[in-house]
Amino acid sequence: MSAEALLQAIDHVAIAVKNLSASVAAYQKLLGAEVVHEEVVEDQGVREVLLKAGGSFIQLLHPLGPETTVGKFLAKRGEGLHHVGYRVRSVEQAIAQAKAAGMRLIDEAPRRGSRGTRIAFVHPSALGGTLIELVEEGTHG
Ligand code: CMX
Ligand code: CO
């Protein structure tokens, strides 16, 4: 598979926030963004709210506790951009391609994300200091 066929779209831009309801209210008020989903993903230690941005999402992330990845990120770096999610056709294929390219992967096998998605993270050191999430849409939307 060629590299250009891999990335379908930006699935989401994820922002770590300290106060989820205040941030949701700010996005609604300032950008008129509509909340389309809210979910606790225990596996990732987060509660997330998705706001619609065309065919993509803004993913507001709030940690389930201080020892989670997002909890530690907030303590160390404060609020801000946490990762970018790229939509791919097949997360297995994307993992294999990233691995073949010598990239440092956080997940070598797909995990379960919100909305029934299948996801895998690529370490920020692989792509210019930005944490990347590969996202394959679930069959149930
Ligand atoms: N973006 C960019 N760089 C980051 C980062 C982030 N989100 N989080 C940490 N880093 C950097 C740190 O600045 C640090 O860099 P230096 O070594 O240059 O100082 C380095 O990575 C290590 O930082 P750390 O605080 O020790 O963090 P860890 O190594 O413990 O964890 C990471 C970093 C990326 C491996 C971890 O956050 C991870 O496994 N992430 C994937 C899972 C995840 O993020 N889940 C939450 C979201 C779930 C969802 O989207 O559904
Ligand atoms: Co994400």
Short mmCIF file of N, CA and C and ligand atoms in Angstrom, two decimals:
data_model
loop_
_atom_site.label_atom_id
_atom_site.label_comp_id
_atom_site.label_asym_id
_atom_site.label_seq_id
_atom_site.Cartn_x
_atom_site.Cartn_y
_atom_site.Cartn_z
N MET A 1 0.85 -1.21 0.00
CA MET A 1 0.00 0.00 0.00
C MET A 1 0.88 1.25 0.00
N SER A 2 0.50 2.25 -0.78
CA SER A 2 1.31 3.46 -0.86
C SER A 2 1.00 4.38 0.31
N ALA A 3 1.96 5.25 0.61
CA ALA A 3 1.80 6.14 1.76
C ALA A 3 0.61 7.08 1.58
N GLU A 4 0.38 7.56 0.34
CA GLU A 4 -0.69 8.55 0.15
C GLU A 4 -2.09 7.93 0.34
N ALA A 5 -2.19 6.63 0.22
CA ALA A 5 -3.50 5.99 0.41
C ALA A 5 -3.81 5.76 1.88
N LEU A 6 -2.81 5.95 2.73
CA LEU A 6 -2.99 5.61 4.15
C LEU A 6 -3.84 6.63 4.90
N LEU A 7 -3.47 7.90 4.82
CA LEU A 7 -4.16 8.93 5.61
C LEU A 7 -5.43 9.38 4.90
N GLN A 8 -6.55 9.25 5.59
CA GLN A 8 -7.84 9.61 5.01
C GLN A 8 -8.24 11.05 5.35
N ALA A 9 -7.94 11.46 6.56
CA ALA A 9 -8.36 12.79 7.03
C ALA A 9 -7.79 13.02 8.42
N ILE A 10 -7.89 14.25 8.89
CA ILE A 10 -7.62 14.48 10.31
C ILE A 10 -8.89 14.06 11.04
N ASP A 11 -8.79 13.05 11.87
CA ASP A 11 -9.96 12.56 12.61
C ASP A 11 -10.28 13.51 13.76
N HIS A 12 -9.24 13.83 14.54
CA HIS A 12 -9.46 14.77 15.65
C HIS A 12 -8.17 15.45 16.08
N VAL A 13 -8.37 16.60 16.68
CA VAL A 13 -7.29 17.32 17.35
C VAL A 13 -7.64 17.26 18.83
N ALA A 14 -6.72 16.74 19.64
CA ALA A 14 -7.04 16.50 21.05
C ALA A 14 -6.37 17.53 21.95
N ILE A 15 -7.17 18.13 22.82
CA ILE A 15 -6.70 19.17 23.74
C ILE A 15 -6.91 18.69 25.17
N ALA A 16 -5.85 18.72 25.97
CA ALA A 16 -5.97 18.35 27.38
C ALA A 16 -6.48 19.55 28.16
N VAL A 17 -7.53 19.33 28.96
CA VAL A 17 -8.11 20.44 29.72
C VAL A 17 -8.29 20.07 31.20
N LYS A 18 -8.26 21.09 32.03
CA LYS A 18 -8.39 20.88 33.47
C LYS A 18 -9.84 20.87 33.92
N ASN A 19 -10.66 21.66 33.25
CA ASN A 19 -12.07 21.76 33.61
C ASN A 19 -12.90 21.48 32.36
N LEU A 20 -13.42 20.25 32.28
CA LEU A 20 -14.07 19.81 31.04
C LEU A 20 -15.31 20.64 30.72
N SER A 21 -16.18 20.83 31.71
CA SER A 21 -17.44 21.54 31.40
C SER A 21 -17.17 22.99 31.03
N ALA A 22 -16.18 23.62 31.68
CA ALA A 22 -15.86 25.01 31.33
C ALA A 22 -15.29 25.10 29.92
N SER A 23 -14.46 24.11 29.54
CA SER A 23 -13.88 24.13 28.20
C SER A 23 -14.94 23.86 27.14
N VAL A 24 -15.83 22.92 27.43
CA VAL A 24 -16.91 22.63 26.47
C VAL A 24 -17.74 23.89 26.26
N ALA A 25 -18.06 24.56 27.37
CA ALA A 25 -18.87 25.79 27.28
C ALA A 25 -18.16 26.85 26.45
N ALA A 26 -16.83 26.95 26.62
CA ALA A 26 -16.06 27.96 25.88
C ALA A 26 -16.06 27.65 24.39
N TYR A 27 -15.87 26.40 24.04
CA TYR A 27 -15.88 26.03 22.61
C TYR A 27 -17.26 26.27 21.99
N GLN A 28 -18.30 25.99 22.78
CA GLN A 28 -19.66 26.21 22.27
C GLN A 28 -19.92 27.70 22.08
N LYS A 29 -19.48 28.48 23.06
CA LYS A 29 -19.76 29.92 23.03
C LYS A 29 -18.91 30.64 21.98
N LEU A 30 -17.62 30.33 21.95
CA LEU A 30 -16.71 31.08 21.06
C LEU A 30 -16.74 30.60 19.62
N LEU A 31 -16.90 29.29 19.44
CA LEU A 31 -16.83 28.73 18.09
C LEU A 31 -18.16 28.18 17.60
N GLY A 32 -19.15 28.18 18.45
CA GLY A 32 -20.44 27.60 18.06
C GLY A 32 -20.36 26.12 17.81
N ALA A 33 -19.36 25.47 18.42
CA ALA A 33 -19.14 24.05 18.15
C ALA A 33 -20.20 23.20 18.86
N GLU A 34 -20.63 22.16 18.17
CA GLU A 34 -21.69 21.28 18.68
C GLU A 34 -21.09 20.03 19.30
N VAL A 35 -21.57 19.69 20.51
CA VAL A 35 -21.12 18.45 21.16
C VAL A 35 -21.82 17.27 20.49
N VAL A 36 -21.02 16.31 20.02
CA VAL A 36 -21.63 15.15 19.36
C VAL A 36 -21.41 13.85 20.12
N HIS A 37 -20.50 13.85 21.09
CA HIS A 37 -20.24 12.60 21.79
C HIS A 37 -19.53 12.87 23.11
N GLU A 38 -19.81 12.02 24.10
CA GLU A 38 -19.06 12.07 25.35
C GLU A 38 -18.86 10.63 25.81
N GLU A 39 -17.66 10.30 26.26
CA GLU A 39 -17.39 8.91 26.64
C GLU A 39 -16.23 8.85 27.63
N VAL A 40 -16.32 7.89 28.55
CA VAL A 40 -15.18 7.58 29.42
C VAL A 40 -14.47 6.40 28.79
N VAL A 41 -13.17 6.57 28.49
CA VAL A 41 -12.37 5.47 27.95
C VAL A 41 -11.40 5.06 29.06
N GLU A 42 -11.82 4.05 29.82
CA GLU A 42 -11.04 3.60 30.99
C GLU A 42 -9.62 3.20 30.60
N ASP A 43 -9.53 2.49 29.48
CA ASP A 43 -8.24 1.99 28.98
C ASP A 43 -7.22 3.12 28.80
N GLN A 44 -7.71 4.31 28.43
CA GLN A 44 -6.82 5.45 28.19
C GLN A 44 -6.81 6.42 29.38
N GLY A 45 -7.63 6.16 30.38
CA GLY A 45 -7.67 7.01 31.56
C GLY A 45 -8.24 8.40 31.32
N VAL A 46 -9.21 8.48 30.39
CA VAL A 46 -9.76 9.79 30.07
C VAL A 46 -11.29 9.80 29.99
N ARG A 47 -11.84 10.99 30.25
CA ARG A 47 -13.21 11.30 29.83
C ARG A 47 -13.04 12.26 28.67
N GLU A 48 -13.72 11.99 27.57
CA GLU A 48 -13.56 12.87 26.42
C GLU A 48 -14.90 13.37 25.90
N VAL A 49 -14.84 14.60 25.38
CA VAL A 49 -16.00 15.18 24.71
C VAL A 49 -15.57 15.50 23.29
N LEU A 50 -16.39 15.08 22.32
CA LEU A 50 -16.11 15.38 20.92
C LEU A 50 -17.03 16.49 20.46
N LEU A 51 -16.43 17.52 19.85
CA LEU A 51 -17.18 18.60 19.24
C LEU A 51 -16.98 18.49 17.74
N LYS A 52 -18.03 18.78 16.99
CA LYS A 52 -17.97 18.62 15.54
C LYS A 52 -17.22 19.78 14.90
N ALA A 53 -16.31 19.44 13.99
CA ALA A 53 -15.62 20.46 13.19
C ALA A 53 -15.61 19.94 11.75
N GLY A 54 -16.71 20.17 11.02
CA GLY A 54 -16.85 19.59 9.68
C GLY A 54 -16.89 18.08 9.80
N GLY A 55 -16.02 17.42 9.02
CA GLY A 55 -15.95 15.96 9.09
C GLY A 55 -14.96 15.46 10.13
N SER A 56 -14.43 16.37 10.93
CA SER A 56 -13.45 16.01 11.96
C SER A 56 -14.01 16.38 13.34
N PHE A 57 -13.22 16.11 14.37
CA PHE A 57 -13.64 16.43 15.73
C PHE A 57 -12.57 17.22 16.47
N ILE A 58 -13.03 17.99 17.45
CA ILE A 58 -12.15 18.52 18.48
C ILE A 58 -12.39 17.60 19.67
N GLN A 59 -11.34 17.00 20.19
CA GLN A 59 -11.47 16.03 21.29
C GLN A 59 -10.94 16.68 22.57
N LEU A 60 -11.85 17.07 23.46
CA LEU A 60 -11.41 17.64 24.74
C LEU A 60 -11.20 16.50 25.72
N LEU A 61 -9.99 16.44 26.29
CA LEU A 61 -9.60 15.32 27.15
C LEU A 61 -9.44 15.76 28.58
N HIS A 62 -10.07 15.00 29.47
CA HIS A 62 -9.92 15.26 30.90
C HIS A 62 -9.49 13.97 31.57
N PRO A 63 -8.44 14.02 32.42
CA PRO A 63 -7.92 12.79 33.01
C PRO A 63 -8.85 12.19 34.07
N LEU A 64 -8.85 10.85 34.17
CA LEU A 64 -9.63 10.19 35.22
C LEU A 64 -8.90 10.24 36.56
N GLY A 65 -7.61 10.57 36.52
CA GLY A 65 -6.84 10.69 37.76
C GLY A 65 -5.47 11.28 37.48
N PRO A 66 -4.73 11.66 38.53
CA PRO A 66 -3.42 12.31 38.33
C PRO A 66 -2.35 11.38 37.75
N GLU A 67 -2.51 10.07 37.91
CA GLU A 67 -1.48 9.13 37.43
C GLU A 67 -1.72 8.64 36.00
N THR A 68 -2.77 9.14 35.35
CA THR A 68 -3.04 8.77 33.96
C THR A 68 -2.11 9.55 33.04
N THR A 69 -2.03 9.18 31.75
CA THR A 69 -1.14 9.90 30.83
C THR A 69 -1.53 11.37 30.72
N VAL A 70 -2.84 11.63 30.64
CA VAL A 70 -3.27 13.03 30.50
C VAL A 70 -3.12 13.78 31.83
N GLY A 71 -3.32 13.09 32.94
CA GLY A 71 -3.11 13.70 34.26
C GLY A 71 -1.67 14.17 34.42
N LYS A 72 -0.74 13.30 34.01
CA LYS A 72 0.69 13.65 34.12
C LYS A 72 1.06 14.78 33.16
N PHE A 73 0.46 14.73 31.96
CA PHE A 73 0.71 15.76 30.95
C PHE A 73 0.28 17.13 31.49
N LEU A 74 -0.92 17.19 32.08
CA LEU A 74 -1.45 18.46 32.61
C LEU A 74 -0.56 19.00 33.73
N ALA A 75 -0.09 18.09 34.59
CA ALA A 75 0.75 18.52 35.71
C ALA A 75 2.08 19.06 35.21
N LYS A 76 2.61 18.44 34.16
CA LYS A 76 3.93 18.79 33.66
C LYS A 76 3.91 19.97 32.68
N ARG A 77 2.93 19.95 31.78
CA ARG A 77 2.94 20.93 30.69
C ARG A 77 1.76 21.88 30.69
N GLY A 78 0.75 21.59 31.51
CA GLY A 78 -0.44 22.45 31.52
C GLY A 78 -1.38 22.11 30.37
N GLU A 79 -2.44 22.89 30.25
CA GLU A 79 -3.43 22.64 29.21
C GLU A 79 -2.85 22.90 27.83
N GLY A 80 -3.36 22.19 26.84
CA GLY A 80 -2.93 22.45 25.46
C GLY A 80 -3.04 21.24 24.58
N LEU A 81 -2.47 21.38 23.37
CA LEU A 81 -2.55 20.31 22.38
C LEU A 81 -1.88 19.04 22.90
N HIS A 82 -2.63 17.95 22.92
CA HIS A 82 -2.08 16.68 23.42
C HIS A 82 -1.67 15.76 22.29
N HIS A 83 -2.52 15.61 21.27
CA HIS A 83 -2.16 14.79 20.11
C HIS A 83 -3.05 15.11 18.92
N VAL A 84 -2.64 14.59 17.75
CA VAL A 84 -3.45 14.70 16.53
C VAL A 84 -3.82 13.28 16.12
N GLY A 85 -5.10 13.08 15.82
CA GLY A 85 -5.56 11.77 15.37
C GLY A 85 -5.75 11.77 13.86
N TYR A 86 -5.09 10.85 13.17
CA TYR A 86 -5.25 10.72 11.72
C TYR A 86 -6.11 9.51 11.40
N ARG A 87 -7.12 9.71 10.55
CA ARG A 87 -8.00 8.61 10.16
C ARG A 87 -7.30 7.77 9.10
N VAL A 88 -7.28 6.47 9.32
CA VAL A 88 -6.66 5.54 8.36
C VAL A 88 -7.68 4.46 8.02
N ARG A 89 -7.46 3.83 6.86
CA ARG A 89 -8.38 2.75 6.45
C ARG A 89 -8.23 1.54 7.36
N SER A 90 -6.97 1.19 7.62
CA SER A 90 -6.70 0.00 8.43
C SER A 90 -5.60 0.33 9.43
N VAL A 91 -5.92 0.21 10.69
CA VAL A 91 -4.93 0.54 11.72
C VAL A 91 -3.79 -0.50 11.71
N GLU A 92 -4.09 -1.75 11.39
CA GLU A 92 -3.03 -2.77 11.29
C GLU A 92 -2.03 -2.40 10.21
N GLN A 93 -2.57 -2.00 9.05
CA GLN A 93 -1.70 -1.62 7.93
C GLN A 93 -0.86 -0.40 8.30
N ALA A 94 -1.48 0.56 8.98
CA ALA A 94 -0.77 1.77 9.38
C ALA A 94 0.34 1.44 10.37
N ILE A 95 0.07 0.54 11.30
CA ILE A 95 1.09 0.11 12.27
C ILE A 95 2.25 -0.55 11.53
N ALA A 96 1.92 -1.44 10.60
CA ALA A 96 2.96 -2.16 9.85
C ALA A 96 3.82 -1.17 9.06
N GLN A 97 3.16 -0.17 8.46
CA GLN A 97 3.89 0.82 7.66
C GLN A 97 4.80 1.69 8.54
N ALA A 98 4.28 2.11 9.68
CA ALA A 98 5.07 2.93 10.59
C ALA A 98 6.27 2.13 11.12
N LYS A 99 6.03 0.86 11.40
CA LYS A 99 7.08 -0.02 11.90
C LYS A 99 8.17 -0.22 10.83
N ALA A 100 7.72 -0.45 9.60
CA ALA A 100 8.66 -0.66 8.49
C ALA A 100 9.50 0.59 8.26
N ALA A 101 8.91 1.76 8.55
CA ALA A 101 9.63 3.03 8.38
C ALA A 101 10.55 3.32 9.56
N GLY A 102 10.55 2.42 10.53
CA GLY A 102 11.46 2.57 11.68
C GLY A 102 10.95 3.52 12.74
N MET A 103 9.65 3.80 12.73
CA MET A 103 9.10 4.72 13.72
C MET A 103 8.90 4.04 15.08
N ARG A 104 9.05 4.84 16.12
CA ARG A 104 8.84 4.31 17.47
C ARG A 104 7.35 4.30 17.77
N LEU A 105 6.81 3.12 17.95
CA LEU A 105 5.38 2.98 18.22
C LEU A 105 5.12 2.84 19.72
N ILE A 106 4.00 3.38 20.18
CA ILE A 106 3.58 3.14 21.55
C ILE A 106 2.74 1.86 21.59
N ASP A 107 1.89 1.70 20.58
CA ASP A 107 1.05 0.50 20.48
C ASP A 107 1.44 -0.31 19.24
N GLU A 108 1.84 -1.53 19.46
CA GLU A 108 2.20 -2.40 18.32
C GLU A 108 1.00 -3.21 17.86
N ALA A 109 -0.07 -3.15 18.64
CA ALA A 109 -1.32 -3.80 18.26
C ALA A 109 -2.45 -2.82 18.54
N PRO A 110 -3.53 -2.89 17.76
CA PRO A 110 -4.63 -1.93 17.95
C PRO A 110 -5.27 -2.03 19.32
N ARG A 111 -5.68 -0.87 19.83
CA ARG A 111 -6.45 -0.81 21.07
C ARG A 111 -7.82 -0.25 20.73
N ARG A 112 -8.70 -0.29 21.72
CA ARG A 112 -10.05 0.23 21.51
C ARG A 112 -10.12 1.69 21.92
N GLY A 113 -10.57 2.56 21.00
CA GLY A 113 -10.75 3.97 21.32
C GLY A 113 -12.23 4.26 21.53
N SER A 114 -12.60 5.55 21.59
CA SER A 114 -14.01 5.90 21.77
C SER A 114 -14.78 5.64 20.48
N ARG A 115 -16.08 5.67 20.55
CA ARG A 115 -16.97 5.47 19.39
C ARG A 115 -16.70 4.17 18.65
N GLY A 116 -16.15 3.17 19.33
CA GLY A 116 -15.89 1.90 18.66
C GLY A 116 -14.74 1.94 17.68
N THR A 117 -13.90 2.98 17.77
CA THR A 117 -12.75 3.06 16.87
C THR A 117 -11.65 2.10 17.33
N ARG A 118 -10.75 1.80 16.40
CA ARG A 118 -9.56 1.01 16.72
C ARG A 118 -8.37 1.95 16.53
N ILE A 119 -7.51 2.02 17.54
CA ILE A 119 -6.49 3.06 17.55
C ILE A 119 -5.10 2.51 17.87
N ALA A 120 -4.08 3.29 17.52
CA ALA A 120 -2.70 3.00 17.93
C ALA A 120 -1.95 4.31 17.96
N PHE A 121 -1.08 4.46 18.97
CA PHE A 121 -0.31 5.70 19.11
C PHE A 121 1.13 5.53 18.61
N VAL A 122 1.62 6.59 17.96
CA VAL A 122 3.02 6.67 17.53
C VAL A 122 3.70 7.67 18.46
N HIS A 123 4.89 7.34 18.96
CA HIS A 123 5.59 8.18 19.94
C HIS A 123 5.90 9.57 19.37
N PRO A 124 5.79 10.62 20.21
CA PRO A 124 6.06 11.99 19.71
C PRO A 124 7.47 12.16 19.13
N SER A 125 8.41 11.34 19.56
CA SER A 125 9.78 11.49 19.04
C SER A 125 9.87 11.07 17.57
N ALA A 126 8.85 10.35 17.06
CA ALA A 126 8.89 9.87 15.67
C ALA A 126 8.54 10.95 14.66
N LEU A 127 7.72 11.93 15.08
CA LEU A 127 7.20 12.92 14.12
C LEU A 127 7.22 14.33 14.70
N GLY A 128 8.40 14.87 14.85
CA GLY A 128 8.54 16.28 15.21
C GLY A 128 7.94 16.69 16.54
N GLY A 129 7.94 15.77 17.52
CA GLY A 129 7.49 16.17 18.86
C GLY A 129 5.98 16.18 19.05
N THR A 130 5.24 15.65 18.06
CA THR A 130 3.78 15.60 18.20
C THR A 130 3.33 14.15 18.37
N LEU A 131 2.58 13.90 19.41
CA LEU A 131 2.00 12.57 19.62
C LEU A 131 0.93 12.34 18.55
N ILE A 132 0.99 11.17 17.89
CA ILE A 132 0.08 10.85 16.79
C ILE A 132 -0.76 9.64 17.14
N GLU A 133 -2.06 9.74 16.87
CA GLU A 133 -2.96 8.61 17.04
C GLU A 133 -3.49 8.18 15.66
N LEU A 134 -3.35 6.92 15.34
CA LEU A 134 -3.90 6.37 14.10
C LEU A 134 -5.29 5.85 14.44
N VAL A 135 -6.30 6.25 13.68
CA VAL A 135 -7.69 5.95 14.02
C VAL A 135 -8.40 5.25 12.87
N GLU A 136 -8.90 4.07 13.15
CA GLU A 136 -9.75 3.38 12.16
C GLU A 136 -11.18 3.42 12.69
N GLU A 137 -12.08 3.96 11.88
CA GLU A 137 -13.47 4.08 12.30
C GLU A 137 -14.07 2.71 12.56
N GLY A 138 -14.94 2.63 13.57
CA GLY A 138 -15.62 1.37 13.87
C GLY A 138 -16.74 1.12 12.87
N THR A 139 -17.23 -0.09 12.84
CA THR A 139 -18.30 -0.42 11.88
C THR A 139 -19.63 0.17 12.30
N HIS A 140 -19.73 0.62 13.58
CA HIS A 140 -21.00 1.19 14.04
C HIS A 140 -20.97 2.71 14.05
N GLY A 141 -20.02 3.31 13.33
CA GLY A 141 -19.94 4.78 13.26
C GLY A 141 -19.36 5.34 14.51
N1 CMX B 1 2.92 15.32 23.05
C1 CMX B 1 4.22 15.57 22.76
N2 CMX B 1 5.24 15.22 23.58
C2 CMX B 1 4.91 14.60 24.73
C3 CMX B 1 3.57 14.31 25.10
C4 CMX B 1 2.56 14.72 24.20
N3 CMX B 1 1.27 14.46 24.44
N4 CMX B 1 3.57 13.70 26.30
C5 CMX B 1 4.85 13.60 26.69
N5 CMX B 1 5.66 14.13 25.74
C6 CMX B 1 7.13 14.20 25.77
C7 CMX B 1 7.66 14.88 26.99
O1 CMX B 1 7.75 16.26 26.80
C8 CMX B 1 9.02 14.24 27.15
O2 CMX B 1 9.94 14.80 26.25
P1 CMX B 1 11.47 15.03 26.70
O3 CMX B 1 11.99 13.62 26.92
O4 CMX B 1 12.05 15.72 25.52
O5 CMX B 1 11.39 15.83 27.94
C9 CMX B 1 8.77 12.80 26.68
O6 CMX B 1 7.62 12.87 25.82
C10 CMX B 1 8.51 11.85 27.84
O7 CMX B 1 7.55 12.48 28.67
P2 CMX B 1 6.93 11.88 29.99
O8 CMX B 1 6.25 12.99 30.72
O9 CMX B 1 7.94 11.05 30.71
O10 CMX B 1 5.77 11.00 29.43
P3 CMX B 1 5.74 9.45 29.20
O11 CMX B 1 6.93 8.99 28.43
O12 CMX B 1 5.37 8.78 30.46
O13 CMX B 1 4.44 9.39 28.25
C11 CMX B 1 3.69 9.08 26.04
C12 CMX B 1 4.45 10.00 27.00
C13 CMX B 1 3.52 9.83 24.74
C14 CMX B 1 4.49 7.79 25.84
C15 CMX B 1 2.30 8.77 26.70
O14 CMX B 1 1.59 9.96 26.86
C16 CMX B 1 1.46 7.78 25.92
O15 CMX B 1 1.67 6.57 25.97
N6 CMX B 1 0.46 8.27 25.13
C17 CMX B 1 -0.44 7.44 24.36
C18 CMX B 1 -1.75 7.21 25.04
C19 CMX B 1 -2.50 8.49 25.32
O16 CMX B 1 -2.03 9.59 25.11
N7 CMX B 1 -3.78 8.35 25.80
C20 CMX B 1 -4.63 9.46 26.13
C21 CMX B 1 -5.51 9.89 24.97
C22 CMX B 1 -6.54 8.84 24.64
C23 CMX B 1 -7.43 9.14 23.42
O17 CMX B 1 -7.14 9.94 22.55
O18 CMX B 1 -8.50 8.49 23.33
CO CO B 2 -7.46 10.86 20.60
#
